[in-house]
Each structure stands twice: as C-alpha cells, then as structure tokens.
Amino acid sequence: MRSQKIPTKENLKLSNEIDKLRVPKHIAIIMDGNGRWAIRKGLPRSFGHNKGVSVLKNIIKVSKNLDCKVLTVYAFSTENWTRPSKEVDFLINLFEKVLKKEISEIHQESIKIKFIGDLSPFPKALKSIISSSEALTENNKNFILNICVNYGGRQEIVQAAKEIAIKSSSGEIKPSDIDEQLFNSELLTHGIKDPELLIRTSGEKRISNFLLWQLAYSEIYITDVMWPDFNEIEFLKAIIDYQSRDRRFGGIQSLQNESCEDSNYSS
Ligand code: IPE
Ligand code: IPE
Ligand code: MG
C-alpha cells in the first residue's frame, strides 16, 4: 500500500480533471470478472481471484489519497456458496491468507476494517482473524474498509425486520416508532452514510443482491473492465463520470428552479 508509483501522463491528466472537493466519501464496488479474466488468459479462475486482491490493495491506496473515506467492497455473496466447493474453499483460504499478511499494514495506515455479512458458516480460523483484525483497527480514523462476505442485501433486510419485530413484541419499541432511521439502525452498515457511488466491473448490469437498501440513490457506474484489470485510471474515470451527474433525488435540477415560480404554475 505504501509503494510510490510514478504517475503516468494519463493518471496526471485524469487527476487534474477531478474536482478534489467533490470526490465521493463512500464508494461501493462489486469487484466482478475475476474468473472470466483468468479463463480468457487460459488460466484457472483462482488466478483471477489472486490478481483481484492486488487490485483491491491499489484501489484502497488511491481512494485514501483522494480523500474518499469509506470503501465497501463485495467479496463473497450469499449466492456464491452455489459455486463448486473447490472455488469456495479457495476463496475462504484466500481471505484468511490475505488478512493475515496485510493486517499490520492496514493498521499502520490507520484503516478501520470491518467485515459485513453472516460470518457464522466460515471456519473458526477465519472468524478468529476477522475478529482480531476488527478489534485491532477499531479506533483507526483515516479510512474505513468494509468487506462484504457471505453478504446478501435481502438477508440483511430480513434480519433487520426480525430484530425490529423482536423489539416490538417485547415492548422495547412501539410499531409507530418504526421509520427509515430506525430501520437503518438495524442494518449491518449502521452508522455509515450510504454510498454516493457504486462501481461494478465486468460489464454486468445488475446489483446481485448488494446493498439493496443503501444503494437507493447511489450513482451507478458500470465498466466492461474485468476487476483484475481495474486500476487507478479506471477508478479516476468512474469518479469523473460521477462528478458529471446531476443528482436530483427526485427533485429537479437546481438551475431549473426559476421556471418553477408560482406564476408558471397558475392556470
Ligand atoms: C468476482 O469475480 C469475485 C467473486 C464473486 C468472489 P467472479 O468470480 O464472479 O468472476 P466471473 O464473474 O465469474 O468472471
Ligand atoms: C457478485 O458477483 C458478487 C461478488 C462480486 C462478490 P457474482 O459474479 O456472484 O454475481 P452474478 O452471479 O454475476 O450476478
Ligand atoms: Mg461474477
């Protein structure tokens, strides 16, 4: 994460195009395309997953430099268990190996790491390194890295509904207390503002059960680049594209406000 790279001409050009004051503070990424990237090169899918890890390390570094504060990445979905067990086992081992190798540097960089999802089916060794890593980095202030593993947006919403039902039937809350804020507080991402930008690599135009609640008004950027080929240039392009969007949140463009004067609406 600390290696100093000499910026290329294209990096410099794109860096200059970015409005440093309007970089999204929270970016979510569906890191997709590892398997296809490897197969196209005549390699086993596992090579794509390995390469994907080094891409993530680089994107964390770039995000920090841009003063983005939170990255939430999709590493393993609740549906990914349906893959051949060899691939699932490989991924579980990879998570453990990478975390062991990287945690001291993550901590030195003052990154707070958090795993989001149902960790219960994972092996003891992985659960243990996850909980020690979270505890070690708990008070780090520079950056938050959320890694979604065995994560599913629908499951998260159902779980939140269950918690609320329990609190309601025990009398801790009244049904009339249930609002968006309370619901949000039961989600696994509670305390973190919703992502302004979602990036999906590999060209697929779907959300695949990722952050269904939190992405309600995120800008979506889809690139055909496979995750193992994703890099600083592609990341800067996504942010520049984001900065060209008009985020209306159901309203109208601010410049059009004047055409809304009362006189224009009176019959
Ligand atoms: C994303 O890449 C990583 C995980 C889902 C773990 P894929 O493994 O889905 O790669 P493709 O989409 O099959 O190419
Ligand atoms: C989404 O990718 C999950 C992760 C990136 C971890 P998938 O490859 O599992 O999604 P689908 O199957 O293309 O929708
Ligand atoms: Mg995929």
Tab-separated table of C-alpha atoms and ligand atoms in Angstrom:
chain	number	residue	atom	x	y	z
A	1	MET	CA	0.000	0.000	0.000
A	2	ARG	CA	2.916	2.348	0.528
A	3	SER	CA	4.771	1.753	-2.713
A	4	GLN	CA	5.295	5.037	-4.540
A	5	LYS	CA	4.400	4.804	-8.227
A	6	ILE	CA	5.453	7.411	-10.741
A	7	PRO	CA	2.232	8.903	-12.146
A	8	THR	CA	1.707	8.285	-15.852
A	9	LYS	CA	0.585	11.060	-18.222
A	10	GLU	CA	-2.963	9.683	-18.284
A	11	ASN	CA	-3.124	9.475	-14.471
A	12	LEU	CA	-1.985	13.070	-14.230
A	13	LYS	CA	-4.487	14.231	-16.840
A	14	LEU	CA	-7.380	12.477	-15.103
A	15	SER	CA	-6.228	13.621	-11.647
A	16	ASN	CA	-6.353	17.199	-12.896
A	17	GLU	CA	-9.888	16.682	-14.216
A	18	ILE	CA	-11.171	15.596	-10.813
A	19	ASP	CA	-12.805	18.132	-8.556
A	20	LYS	CA	-10.976	17.208	-5.349
A	21	LEU	CA	-13.749	18.707	-3.247
A	22	ARG	CA	-16.461	16.517	-4.787
A	23	VAL	CA	-14.881	13.084	-4.511
A	24	PRO	CA	-17.496	10.657	-3.138
A	25	LYS	CA	-16.867	9.993	0.543
A	26	HIS	CA	-18.252	6.463	0.304
A	27	ILE	CA	-17.728	4.250	-2.735
A	28	ALA	CA	-19.166	0.739	-3.057
A	29	ILE	CA	-17.639	-1.732	-5.502
A	30	ILE	CA	-18.880	-5.004	-6.977
A	31	MET	CA	-15.486	-6.480	-7.842
A	32	ASP	CA	-16.628	-8.751	-10.654
A	33	GLY	CA	-14.961	-10.615	-13.521
A	34	ASN	CA	-12.068	-12.419	-11.805
A	35	GLY	CA	-12.977	-15.812	-13.243
A	36	ARG	CA	-13.579	-14.658	-16.814
A	37	TRP	CA	-10.360	-12.638	-16.779
A	38	ALA	CA	-8.393	-15.767	-15.885
A	39	ILE	CA	-10.223	-18.080	-18.305
A	40	ARG	CA	-9.582	-15.657	-21.181
A	41	LYS	CA	-5.902	-15.917	-20.414
A	42	GLY	CA	-6.078	-19.726	-20.308
A	43	LEU	CA	-5.537	-19.709	-16.534
A	44	PRO	CA	-7.536	-21.256	-13.669
A	45	ARG	CA	-10.165	-18.945	-12.125
A	46	SER	CA	-8.122	-18.817	-8.912
A	47	PHE	CA	-5.502	-16.688	-10.716
A	48	GLY	CA	-8.157	-14.054	-11.259
A	49	HIS	CA	-9.031	-14.031	-7.566
A	50	ASN	CA	-5.354	-13.657	-6.623
A	51	LYS	CA	-4.880	-10.777	-9.038
A	52	GLY	CA	-8.099	-9.227	-7.726
A	53	VAL	CA	-6.556	-8.918	-4.267
A	54	SER	CA	-3.641	-6.818	-5.529
A	55	VAL	CA	-6.082	-4.604	-7.442
A	56	LEU	CA	-8.060	-4.022	-4.244
A	57	LYS	CA	-4.883	-3.054	-2.376
A	58	ASN	CA	-4.120	-0.469	-5.035
A	59	ILE	CA	-7.661	0.938	-5.081
A	60	ILE	CA	-7.602	1.350	-1.290
A	61	LYS	CA	-4.386	3.352	-1.603
A	62	VAL	CA	-5.800	5.512	-4.406
A	63	SER	CA	-9.066	6.094	-2.501
A	64	LYS	CA	-7.176	7.262	0.572
A	65	ASN	CA	-5.074	9.653	-1.489
A	66	LEU	CA	-8.239	11.128	-2.998
A	67	ASP	CA	-9.704	11.649	0.459
A	68	CYS	CA	-12.532	9.202	-0.074
A	69	LYS	CA	-13.290	7.983	3.449
A	70	VAL	CA	-15.131	4.674	3.037
A	71	LEU	CA	-14.859	1.772	0.588
A	72	THR	CA	-17.395	-1.049	0.757
A	73	VAL	CA	-16.444	-3.992	-1.430
A	74	TYR	CA	-18.351	-7.140	-2.325
A	75	ALA	CA	-16.050	-10.118	-1.864
A	76	PHE	CA	-18.455	-13.064	-1.420
A	77	SER	CA	-22.226	-13.125	-1.753
A	78	THR	CA	-24.751	-15.376	-0.039
A	79	GLU	CA	-25.298	-16.893	-3.501
A	80	ASN	CA	-21.599	-17.608	-4.111
A	81	TRP	CA	-21.888	-20.795	-1.997
A	82	THR	CA	-23.509	-22.387	-5.074
A	83	ARG	CA	-20.096	-22.400	-6.824
A	84	PRO	CA	-18.019	-25.581	-6.957
A	85	SER	CA	-16.679	-26.320	-3.467
A	86	LYS	CA	-13.091	-26.091	-4.721
A	87	GLU	CA	-13.607	-22.433	-5.659
A	88	VAL	CA	-15.461	-21.656	-2.431
A	89	ASP	CA	-12.656	-23.267	-0.380
A	90	PHE	CA	-10.051	-21.378	-2.358
A	91	LEU	CA	-11.783	-18.076	-1.657
A	92	ILE	CA	-12.167	-18.781	2.059
A	93	ASN	CA	-8.464	-19.669	2.304
A	94	LEU	CA	-7.571	-16.575	0.315
A	95	PHE	CA	-9.494	-14.296	2.712
A	96	GLU	CA	-7.635	-15.799	5.665
A	97	LYS	CA	-4.219	-15.701	3.996
A	98	VAL	CA	-4.579	-12.120	2.774
A	99	LEU	CA	-5.903	-10.827	6.077
A	100	LYS	CA	-3.020	-12.436	7.990
A	101	LYS	CA	-0.479	-10.959	5.585
A	102	GLU	CA	-1.931	-7.472	5.321
A	103	ILE	CA	-3.407	-6.668	8.716
A	104	SER	CA	-0.342	-4.992	10.210
A	105	GLU	CA	-0.002	-2.662	7.214
A	106	ILE	CA	-3.757	-1.969	7.242
A	107	HIS	CA	-3.384	-0.958	10.888
A	108	GLN	CA	-0.280	1.165	10.235
A	109	GLU	CA	-2.230	3.020	7.565
A	110	SER	CA	-4.895	3.770	10.185
A	111	ILE	CA	-7.569	1.873	8.270
A	112	LYS	CA	-10.535	0.524	10.175
A	113	ILE	CA	-11.509	-2.837	8.703
A	114	LYS	CA	-14.996	-4.270	9.089
A	115	PHE	CA	-16.488	-7.477	7.708
A	116	ILE	CA	-20.131	-7.234	6.776
A	117	GLY	CA	-22.268	-10.336	6.381
A	118	ASP	CA	-23.174	-13.525	8.208
A	119	LEU	CA	-19.828	-14.874	9.345
A	120	SER	CA	-21.280	-17.922	11.125
A	121	PRO	CA	-20.654	-20.512	8.344
A	122	PHE	CA	-16.955	-19.644	7.998
A	123	PRO	CA	-14.207	-21.794	9.550
A	124	LYS	CA	-13.025	-20.930	13.061
A	125	ALA	CA	-9.594	-19.752	11.872
A	126	LEU	CA	-11.108	-17.182	9.510
A	127	LYS	CA	-13.625	-15.980	12.086
A	128	SER	CA	-10.841	-15.572	14.596
A	129	ILE	CA	-8.551	-13.499	12.337
A	130	ILE	CA	-11.580	-11.398	11.323
A	131	SER	CA	-12.489	-10.590	14.906
A	132	SER	CA	-8.886	-9.850	15.943
A	133	SER	CA	-8.428	-7.601	12.873
A	134	GLU	CA	-11.631	-5.706	13.601
A	135	ALA	CA	-10.634	-5.271	17.238
A	136	LEU	CA	-7.101	-4.123	16.351
A	137	THR	CA	-8.283	-1.482	13.900
A	138	GLU	CA	-11.467	-0.432	15.697
A	139	ASN	CA	-10.251	3.054	16.634
A	140	ASN	CA	-8.452	3.853	13.375
A	141	LYS	CA	-9.599	7.120	11.928
A	142	ASN	CA	-8.115	7.593	8.450
A	143	PHE	CA	-10.296	5.305	6.385
A	144	ILE	CA	-12.985	2.603	6.664
A	145	LEU	CA	-12.761	-0.580	4.622
A	146	ASN	CA	-15.949	-2.657	4.680
A	147	ILE	CA	-15.564	-6.125	3.188
A	148	CYS	CA	-18.858	-7.841	2.434
A	149	VAL	CA	-18.539	-11.593	2.853
A	150	ASN	CA	-21.435	-14.034	2.876
A	151	TYR	CA	-23.419	-10.858	2.390
A	152	GLY	CA	-26.856	-10.589	0.822
A	153	GLY	CA	-28.980	-7.450	0.753
A	154	ARG	CA	-32.253	-9.327	1.125
A	155	GLN	CA	-30.954	-11.354	4.063
A	156	GLU	CA	-29.760	-8.136	5.709
A	157	ILE	CA	-33.204	-6.566	5.352
A	158	VAL	CA	-34.985	-9.680	6.662
A	159	GLN	CA	-32.604	-9.792	9.633
A	160	ALA	CA	-33.293	-6.129	10.414
A	161	ALA	CA	-37.052	-6.785	10.202
A	162	LYS	CA	-36.678	-9.690	12.627
A	163	GLU	CA	-34.761	-7.561	15.158
A	164	ILE	CA	-37.426	-4.878	14.948
A	165	ALA	CA	-40.213	-7.442	15.385
A	166	ILE	CA	-38.487	-8.816	18.495
A	167	LYS	CA	-38.065	-5.330	19.982
A	168	SER	CA	-41.656	-4.505	19.162
A	169	SER	CA	-43.141	-7.649	20.658
A	170	SER	CA	-41.085	-7.218	23.838
A	171	GLY	CA	-42.390	-3.667	24.175
A	172	GLU	CA	-38.936	-2.067	23.732
A	173	ILE	CA	-40.324	-0.104	20.795
A	174	LYS	CA	-43.832	0.660	19.510
A	175	PRO	CA	-44.835	-0.132	15.886
A	176	SER	CA	-45.291	3.615	15.418
A	177	ASP	CA	-41.578	4.114	16.256
A	178	ILE	CA	-40.589	2.232	13.096
A	179	ASP	CA	-39.299	4.622	10.489
A	180	GLU	CA	-36.422	4.714	7.979
A	181	GLN	CA	-33.970	5.880	10.607
A	182	LEU	CA	-34.827	3.065	12.991
A	183	PHE	CA	-34.752	0.502	10.191
A	184	ASN	CA	-31.378	1.823	9.040
A	185	SER	CA	-30.002	1.446	12.563
A	186	GLU	CA	-30.664	-2.320	12.395
A	187	LEU	CA	-28.722	-2.809	9.167
A	188	LEU	CA	-25.182	-4.179	9.140
A	189	THR	CA	-23.959	-0.849	7.777
A	190	HIS	CA	-25.496	1.214	10.597
A	191	GLY	CA	-23.549	4.360	11.381
A	192	ILE	CA	-22.165	4.677	7.835
A	193	LYS	CA	-23.708	7.033	5.300
A	194	ASP	CA	-24.991	5.455	2.076
A	195	PRO	CA	-22.537	5.200	-0.839
A	196	GLU	CA	-22.697	8.090	-3.278
A	197	LEU	CA	-21.212	5.889	-5.993
A	198	LEU	CA	-21.471	2.202	-6.915
A	199	ILE	CA	-18.909	0.790	-9.339
A	200	ARG	CA	-19.431	-2.601	-10.993
A	201	THR	CA	-16.715	-4.096	-13.127
A	202	SER	CA	-17.049	-6.756	-15.873
A	203	GLY	CA	-19.977	-5.111	-17.649
A	204	GLU	CA	-22.821	-6.866	-15.828
A	205	LYS	CA	-25.746	-4.533	-15.349
A	206	ARG	CA	-27.189	-5.829	-12.118
A	207	ILE	CA	-26.831	-5.371	-8.384
A	208	SER	CA	-26.610	-9.093	-7.495
A	209	ASN	CA	-28.135	-8.660	-4.020
A	210	PHE	CA	-25.646	-5.982	-2.943
A	211	LEU	CA	-26.647	-3.196	-0.503
A	212	LEU	CA	-30.272	-3.150	-1.661
A	213	TRP	CA	-31.340	-0.579	0.915
A	214	GLN	CA	-28.189	1.554	0.911
A	215	LEU	CA	-27.968	1.996	-2.878
A	216	ALA	CA	-31.397	3.660	-3.130
A	217	TYR	CA	-29.917	6.892	-4.522
A	218	SER	CA	-26.324	5.948	-5.357
A	219	GLU	CA	-24.979	6.801	-8.777
A	220	ILE	CA	-24.154	3.617	-10.694
A	221	TYR	CA	-21.036	3.298	-12.859
A	222	ILE	CA	-20.564	0.144	-14.902
A	223	THR	CA	-17.369	-0.606	-16.763
A	224	ASP	CA	-16.562	-3.538	-19.057
A	225	VAL	CA	-13.107	-3.779	-17.485
A	226	MET	CA	-12.700	-7.002	-15.507
A	227	TRP	CA	-11.763	-6.481	-11.851
A	228	PRO	CA	-8.196	-7.880	-12.237
A	229	ASP	CA	-7.571	-5.220	-14.917
A	230	PHE	CA	-9.155	-2.392	-12.921
A	231	ASN	CA	-6.656	0.282	-11.885
A	232	GLU	CA	-6.181	3.882	-10.841
A	233	ILE	CA	-7.043	5.206	-14.313
A	234	GLU	CA	-10.348	3.285	-14.411
A	235	PHE	CA	-11.130	4.425	-10.873
A	236	LEU	CA	-10.465	8.076	-11.732
A	237	LYS	CA	-12.709	7.695	-14.811
A	238	ALA	CA	-15.532	6.432	-12.582
A	239	ILE	CA	-15.181	9.422	-10.257
A	240	ILE	CA	-15.064	11.898	-13.143
A	241	ASP	CA	-18.204	10.320	-14.578
A	242	TYR	CA	-19.853	10.565	-11.147
A	243	GLN	CA	-18.950	14.247	-10.971
A	244	SER	CA	-20.771	14.879	-14.255
A	245	ARG	CA	-24.067	13.524	-12.892
A	246	ASP	CA	-26.971	15.634	-11.779
A	247	ARG	CA	-28.076	14.047	-8.504
A	248	ARG	CA	-31.690	15.121	-8.242
A	249	PHE	CA	-33.005	12.790	-5.517
A	250	GLY	CA	-36.461	13.035	-7.038
A	251	GLY	CA	-36.318	16.807	-7.281
A	252	ILE	CA	-35.365	18.947	-10.244
A	253	GLN	CA	-32.090	20.386	-11.415
A	254	SER	CA	-31.193	23.427	-9.324
A	255	LEU	CA	-30.814	25.619	-12.459
A	256	GLN	CA	-34.422	24.890	-13.386
A	257	ASN	CA	-35.744	26.218	-10.091
A	258	GLU	CA	-36.588	29.602	-11.598
A	259	SER	CA	-39.034	28.013	-14.051
A	260	CYS	CA	-40.979	26.806	-11.015
A	261	GLU	CA	-42.084	30.209	-9.850
A	262	ASP	CA	-45.729	30.310	-8.824
A	263	SER	CA	-46.759	32.269	-11.926
A	264	ASN	CA	-45.673	29.418	-14.238
A	265	TYR	CA	-47.972	27.014	-12.421
A	266	SER	CA	-51.071	29.147	-12.099
A	267	SER	CA	-53.816	28.253	-14.536
B	1	IPE	C1	-15.904	-11.819	-8.603
B	1	IPE	O1	-15.452	-12.462	-9.741
B	1	IPE	C2	-15.379	-12.441	-7.328
B	1	IPE	C3	-16.353	-13.257	-6.601
B	1	IPE	C4	-17.629	-13.361	-6.868
B	1	IPE	C5	-15.850	-13.994	-5.484
B	1	IPE	P1	-16.169	-13.766	-10.286
B	1	IPE	O2	-15.582	-14.942	-9.579
B	1	IPE	O3	-17.639	-13.636	-10.179
B	1	IPE	O4	-15.713	-13.781	-11.783
B	1	IPE	P2	-16.652	-14.001	-13.035
B	1	IPE	O5	-17.780	-13.025	-12.920
B	1	IPE	O6	-17.131	-15.419	-12.975
B	1	IPE	O7	-15.800	-13.714	-14.207
B	2	IPE	C1	-21.340	-10.519	-7.290
B	2	IPE	O1	-20.754	-11.161	-8.356
B	2	IPE	C2	-20.691	-10.946	-6.019
B	2	IPE	C3	-19.304	-10.523	-5.836
B	2	IPE	C4	-18.615	-9.753	-6.623
B	2	IPE	C5	-18.684	-10.995	-4.645
B	2	IPE	P1	-21.348	-12.523	-8.949
B	2	IPE	O2	-20.421	-12.946	-10.017
B	2	IPE	O3	-21.573	-13.502	-7.848
B	2	IPE	O4	-22.738	-12.064	-9.489
B	2	IPE	P2	-23.624	-12.644	-10.676
B	2	IPE	O5	-23.744	-14.122	-10.449
B	2	IPE	O6	-22.913	-12.327	-11.958
B	2	IPE	O7	-24.921	-11.909	-10.569
B	3	MG	MG	-19.028	-12.804	-11.368
